[in-house]
């Protein structure tokens, strides 16, 4: 069975600082990995995804994530935080051959300080 | 542009009422999902459907049922609403063969009083 752990339910960074949101997954087969962002009172929007191929994935709004199989991790980073990045971020996993749903982590609330 | 539309953004219902949450997608997706979102728990899958009239239980189906009579529409039903069903409900859809990338609606914040 697949599962996702997001370390840190709340992360605060200063504007212009590095953003690092951590995600570790458990999967018995090669996973597909996703990061979604949720702004207040909104649905979820896809930031980026890893399926196959290049392990460093670039997404929207300057975010990127690196799939590290040996560490079962898919951490999300952004070199320089902007105030508009304040939101909740969810890591998710699905498995080739499984039922067609995503399994989500518990989310990380990102606060950007001026 | 991809669109998943949930019929209500906010709902207030009384305990014991039958509640219908409607979701429509315009992308001809095979798969549709209902999630519940609670603080600190992330998104938990209630039910999903991979075809018309087909449904599968997710992780927390108790107290809920679903209906999918048409490909574009997936309804979540609370047979007898209870206060512990107060939550944000998110509908999503995906196409088979696209690594299960899901597209989400705006959410329905349901309060049961």
Short mmCIF file of C-alpha atoms in Angstrom, two decimals:
data_model
loop_
_atom_site.label_atom_id
_atom_site.label_comp_id
_atom_site.label_asym_id
_atom_site.label_seq_id
_atom_site.Cartn_x
_atom_site.Cartn_y
_atom_site.Cartn_z
CA UNK A 1 0.00 0.00 0.00
CA UNK A 2 1.18 3.49 -0.75
CA UNK A 3 1.55 6.25 1.84
CA UNK A 4 2.96 9.77 2.11
CA UNK A 5 4.58 11.58 5.02
CA UNK A 6 5.06 15.33 5.01
CA UNK A 7 7.47 16.49 7.69
CA UNK A 8 6.39 19.73 9.30
CA UNK A 9 2.76 20.78 9.29
CA UNK A 10 3.80 24.44 9.38
CA UNK A 11 6.85 26.04 7.78
CA UNK A 12 7.75 29.74 7.97
CA UNK A 13 10.32 31.44 5.77
CA UNK A 14 11.29 35.04 5.13
CA UNK A 15 10.54 36.61 1.78
CA UNK A 16 13.50 35.89 -0.52
CA UNK A 17 14.65 32.85 1.46
CA UNK A 18 14.82 29.25 0.28
CA UNK A 19 11.64 27.22 0.54
CA UNK A 20 12.05 23.52 1.37
CA UNK A 21 9.00 21.33 1.97
CA UNK A 22 9.69 17.70 2.75
CA UNK A 23 7.87 14.64 1.43
CA UNK A 24 8.67 10.96 1.88
CA UNK A 25 6.64 8.20 0.35
CA UNK A 26 6.15 4.48 0.67
CA UNK A 27 5.37 2.45 -2.40
CA UNK A 28 5.89 -1.15 -3.41
CA UNK A 29 6.16 -0.31 -7.10
CA UNK A 30 7.55 2.66 -9.03
CA UNK A 31 5.47 5.63 -7.96
CA UNK A 32 4.03 8.64 -9.64
CA UNK A 33 4.55 11.68 -7.40
CA UNK A 34 2.77 15.00 -7.28
CA UNK A 35 2.82 18.31 -5.45
CA UNK A 36 -0.39 20.30 -5.22
CA UNK A 37 -0.95 23.78 -3.81
CA UNK A 38 -4.12 25.05 -2.16
CA UNK A 39 -4.78 28.75 -1.64
CA UNK A 40 -7.35 29.76 0.99
CA UNK A 41 -10.88 28.61 0.19
CA UNK A 42 -9.79 27.14 -3.11
CA UNK A 43 -9.42 23.68 -4.60
CA UNK A 44 -6.06 22.05 -5.25
CA UNK A 45 -3.87 23.07 -8.17
CA UNK A 46 -1.11 20.91 -9.60
CA UNK A 47 2.38 22.37 -9.08
CA UNK A 48 4.43 19.59 -10.64
CA UNK A 49 4.59 15.85 -11.13
CA UNK A 50 7.12 13.06 -11.55
CA UNK A 51 6.22 10.07 -13.67
CA UNK A 52 9.31 8.71 -15.41
CA UNK A 53 12.55 10.10 -16.83
CA UNK A 54 14.39 13.08 -15.39
CA UNK A 55 14.37 13.03 -11.61
CA UNK A 56 14.49 16.81 -11.25
CA UNK A 57 11.08 18.17 -12.12
CA UNK A 58 10.25 21.81 -12.68
CA UNK A 59 6.80 23.16 -12.04
CA UNK A 60 4.87 26.38 -12.04
CA UNK A 61 5.72 29.51 -10.04
CA UNK A 62 9.43 28.64 -9.85
CA UNK A 63 9.01 25.45 -7.82
CA UNK A 64 10.92 22.25 -8.45
CA UNK A 65 11.23 18.83 -6.84
CA UNK A 66 13.72 16.00 -7.04
CA UNK A 67 12.76 12.33 -6.98
CA UNK A 68 15.32 10.38 -4.94
CA UNK A 69 14.53 6.70 -5.06
CA UNK A 70 17.23 5.70 -2.57
CA UNK A 71 15.76 8.11 0.00
CA UNK A 72 12.11 7.58 -1.04
CA UNK A 73 11.79 11.35 -1.07
CA UNK A 74 10.27 14.02 -3.27
CA UNK A 75 11.07 17.32 -1.56
CA UNK A 76 9.72 20.59 -2.97
CA UNK A 77 12.00 23.62 -3.24
CA UNK A 78 11.98 27.18 -4.45
CA UNK A 79 15.13 29.34 -4.35
CA UNK A 80 13.44 32.57 -3.29
CA UNK A 81 10.09 32.78 -1.50
CA UNK A 82 7.49 35.32 -2.49
CA UNK A 83 4.58 36.52 -0.40
CA UNK A 84 2.20 34.98 -2.91
CA UNK A 85 3.63 31.51 -2.14
CA UNK A 86 1.81 31.45 1.20
CA UNK A 87 -0.56 28.50 0.91
CA UNK A 88 -0.96 24.87 1.90
CA UNK A 89 1.06 22.30 -0.02
CA UNK A 90 0.20 18.64 -0.45
CA UNK A 91 2.40 15.83 -1.63
CA UNK A 92 0.64 12.86 -3.25
CA UNK A 93 1.54 9.45 -4.67
CA UNK A 94 -0.13 7.03 -7.01
CA UNK A 95 1.10 3.70 -8.22
CA UNK A 96 1.18 2.18 -11.66
CA UNK A 97 -1.21 -0.70 -11.63
CA UNK A 98 -3.07 0.36 -8.51
CA UNK A 99 -6.57 1.68 -8.32
CA UNK A 100 -6.70 5.02 -9.92
CA UNK A 101 -6.62 7.25 -6.86
CA UNK A 102 -4.01 9.47 -5.27
CA UNK A 103 -2.88 9.12 -1.67
CA UNK A 104 -2.18 12.48 -0.06
CA UNK A 105 0.06 13.62 2.75
CA UNK A 106 -1.36 15.66 5.61
CA UNK A 107 -0.21 18.94 4.12
CA UNK A 108 2.28 21.69 5.01
CA UNK A 109 1.13 25.24 5.62
CA UNK A 110 3.73 27.67 4.27
CA UNK A 111 3.91 31.15 5.79
CA UNK A 112 6.06 33.81 4.14
CA UNK A 113 7.24 36.58 6.45
CA UNK A 114 7.95 40.08 5.15
CA UNK B 1 -9.45 24.95 -20.00
CA UNK B 2 -9.99 22.03 -17.66
CA UNK B 3 -12.95 22.49 -15.36
CA UNK B 4 -14.43 20.67 -12.39
CA UNK B 5 -17.43 22.45 -10.92
CA UNK B 6 -18.97 21.81 -7.54
CA UNK B 7 -22.54 23.04 -7.18
CA UNK B 8 -22.09 24.90 -3.88
CA UNK B 9 -19.18 26.66 -2.20
CA UNK B 10 -20.84 26.79 1.21
CA UNK B 11 -23.69 24.74 2.69
CA UNK B 12 -25.31 24.71 6.10
CA UNK B 13 -27.52 21.73 6.90
CA UNK B 14 -29.27 20.37 9.95
CA UNK B 15 -28.48 17.09 11.66
CA UNK B 16 -30.46 14.26 10.09
CA UNK B 17 -30.98 15.96 6.73
CA UNK B 18 -30.20 14.20 3.49
CA UNK B 19 -27.50 16.20 1.70
CA UNK B 20 -26.49 16.10 -1.94
CA UNK B 21 -23.15 17.45 -3.17
CA UNK B 22 -22.90 17.68 -6.92
CA UNK B 23 -19.82 17.69 -9.12
CA UNK B 24 -19.58 18.12 -12.88
CA UNK B 25 -16.49 17.87 -15.11
CA UNK B 26 -16.22 18.94 -18.72
CA UNK B 27 -13.10 16.99 -19.68
CA UNK B 28 -14.66 13.62 -20.57
CA UNK B 29 -12.64 12.01 -17.75
CA UNK B 30 -13.32 8.41 -16.84
CA UNK B 31 -12.36 8.70 -13.17
CA UNK B 32 -14.04 10.85 -10.55
CA UNK B 33 -13.36 11.15 -6.83
CA UNK B 34 -14.77 12.59 -3.64
CA UNK B 35 -12.33 13.61 -0.90
CA UNK B 36 -12.87 15.04 2.52
CA UNK B 37 -10.34 17.55 3.86
CA UNK B 38 -9.86 18.19 7.58
CA UNK B 39 -7.08 20.17 9.31
CA UNK B 40 -4.05 18.01 10.04
CA UNK B 41 -5.48 15.01 8.20
CA UNK B 42 -4.93 16.06 4.60
CA UNK B 43 -7.31 14.67 2.00
CA UNK B 44 -9.04 11.38 2.64
CA UNK B 45 -10.77 9.48 -0.13
CA UNK B 46 -14.46 8.79 0.42
CA UNK B 47 -15.53 7.17 -2.84
CA UNK B 48 -14.37 7.04 -6.42
CA UNK B 49 -15.80 5.95 -9.75
CA UNK B 50 -13.99 4.79 -12.87
CA UNK B 51 -17.03 4.49 -15.11
CA UNK B 52 -20.69 5.34 -15.30
CA UNK B 53 -22.70 3.46 -12.67
CA UNK B 54 -19.47 2.09 -11.17
CA UNK B 55 -18.29 3.03 -7.69
CA UNK B 56 -15.61 1.95 -5.28
CA UNK B 57 -15.23 2.65 -1.58
CA UNK B 58 -12.31 4.74 -0.51
CA UNK B 59 -10.79 4.99 2.94
CA UNK B 60 -13.73 6.56 4.78
CA UNK B 61 -17.03 5.60 3.08
CA UNK B 62 -19.14 5.23 6.22
CA UNK B 63 -22.11 7.58 6.27
CA UNK B 64 -21.77 8.41 2.57
CA UNK B 65 -23.02 7.09 -0.74
CA UNK B 66 -22.45 8.19 -4.35
CA UNK B 67 -24.18 8.20 -7.68
CA UNK B 68 -22.78 8.37 -11.18
CA UNK B 69 -25.56 8.17 -13.75
CA UNK B 70 -23.70 10.19 -16.39
CA UNK B 71 -20.01 10.31 -17.18
CA UNK B 72 -19.65 14.01 -16.39
CA UNK B 73 -21.52 14.02 -13.06
CA UNK B 74 -20.62 12.47 -9.72
CA UNK B 75 -22.81 13.07 -6.67
CA UNK B 76 -21.95 12.57 -3.02
CA UNK B 77 -24.86 11.82 -0.72
CA UNK B 78 -24.97 12.13 3.04
CA UNK B 79 -27.95 9.95 3.93
CA UNK B 80 -28.43 11.48 7.39
CA UNK B 81 -26.04 14.32 8.07
CA UNK B 82 -24.23 14.41 11.39
CA UNK B 83 -22.08 17.09 13.00
CA UNK B 84 -18.92 15.01 12.49
CA UNK B 85 -19.45 15.34 8.76
CA UNK B 86 -18.78 19.08 8.96
CA UNK B 87 -15.82 19.44 6.63
CA UNK B 88 -14.48 20.64 3.28
CA UNK B 89 -15.45 18.30 0.44
CA UNK B 90 -13.38 18.21 -2.73
CA UNK B 91 -14.33 16.60 -6.01
CA UNK B 92 -11.69 15.60 -8.55
CA UNK B 93 -11.46 13.91 -11.91
CA UNK B 94 -8.73 12.27 -13.96
CA UNK B 95 -8.31 10.54 -17.28
CA UNK B 96 -7.14 6.97 -17.43
CA UNK B 97 -3.63 6.78 -18.87
CA UNK B 98 -2.43 10.19 -17.66
CA UNK B 99 -0.54 8.99 -14.59
CA UNK B 100 -3.70 9.72 -12.62
CA UNK B 101 -3.11 13.47 -12.50
CA UNK B 102 -6.24 14.78 -10.84
CA UNK B 103 -8.05 18.06 -11.43
CA UNK B 104 -9.96 19.51 -8.53
CA UNK B 105 -13.08 21.55 -8.01
CA UNK B 106 -13.19 24.58 -5.73
CA UNK B 107 -14.55 22.64 -2.80
CA UNK B 108 -17.75 22.71 -0.77
CA UNK B 109 -17.51 23.74 2.84
CA UNK B 110 -20.31 21.89 4.60
CA UNK B 111 -21.45 22.77 8.10
CA UNK B 112 -23.88 20.46 9.87
CA UNK B 113 -25.62 22.06 12.85
#
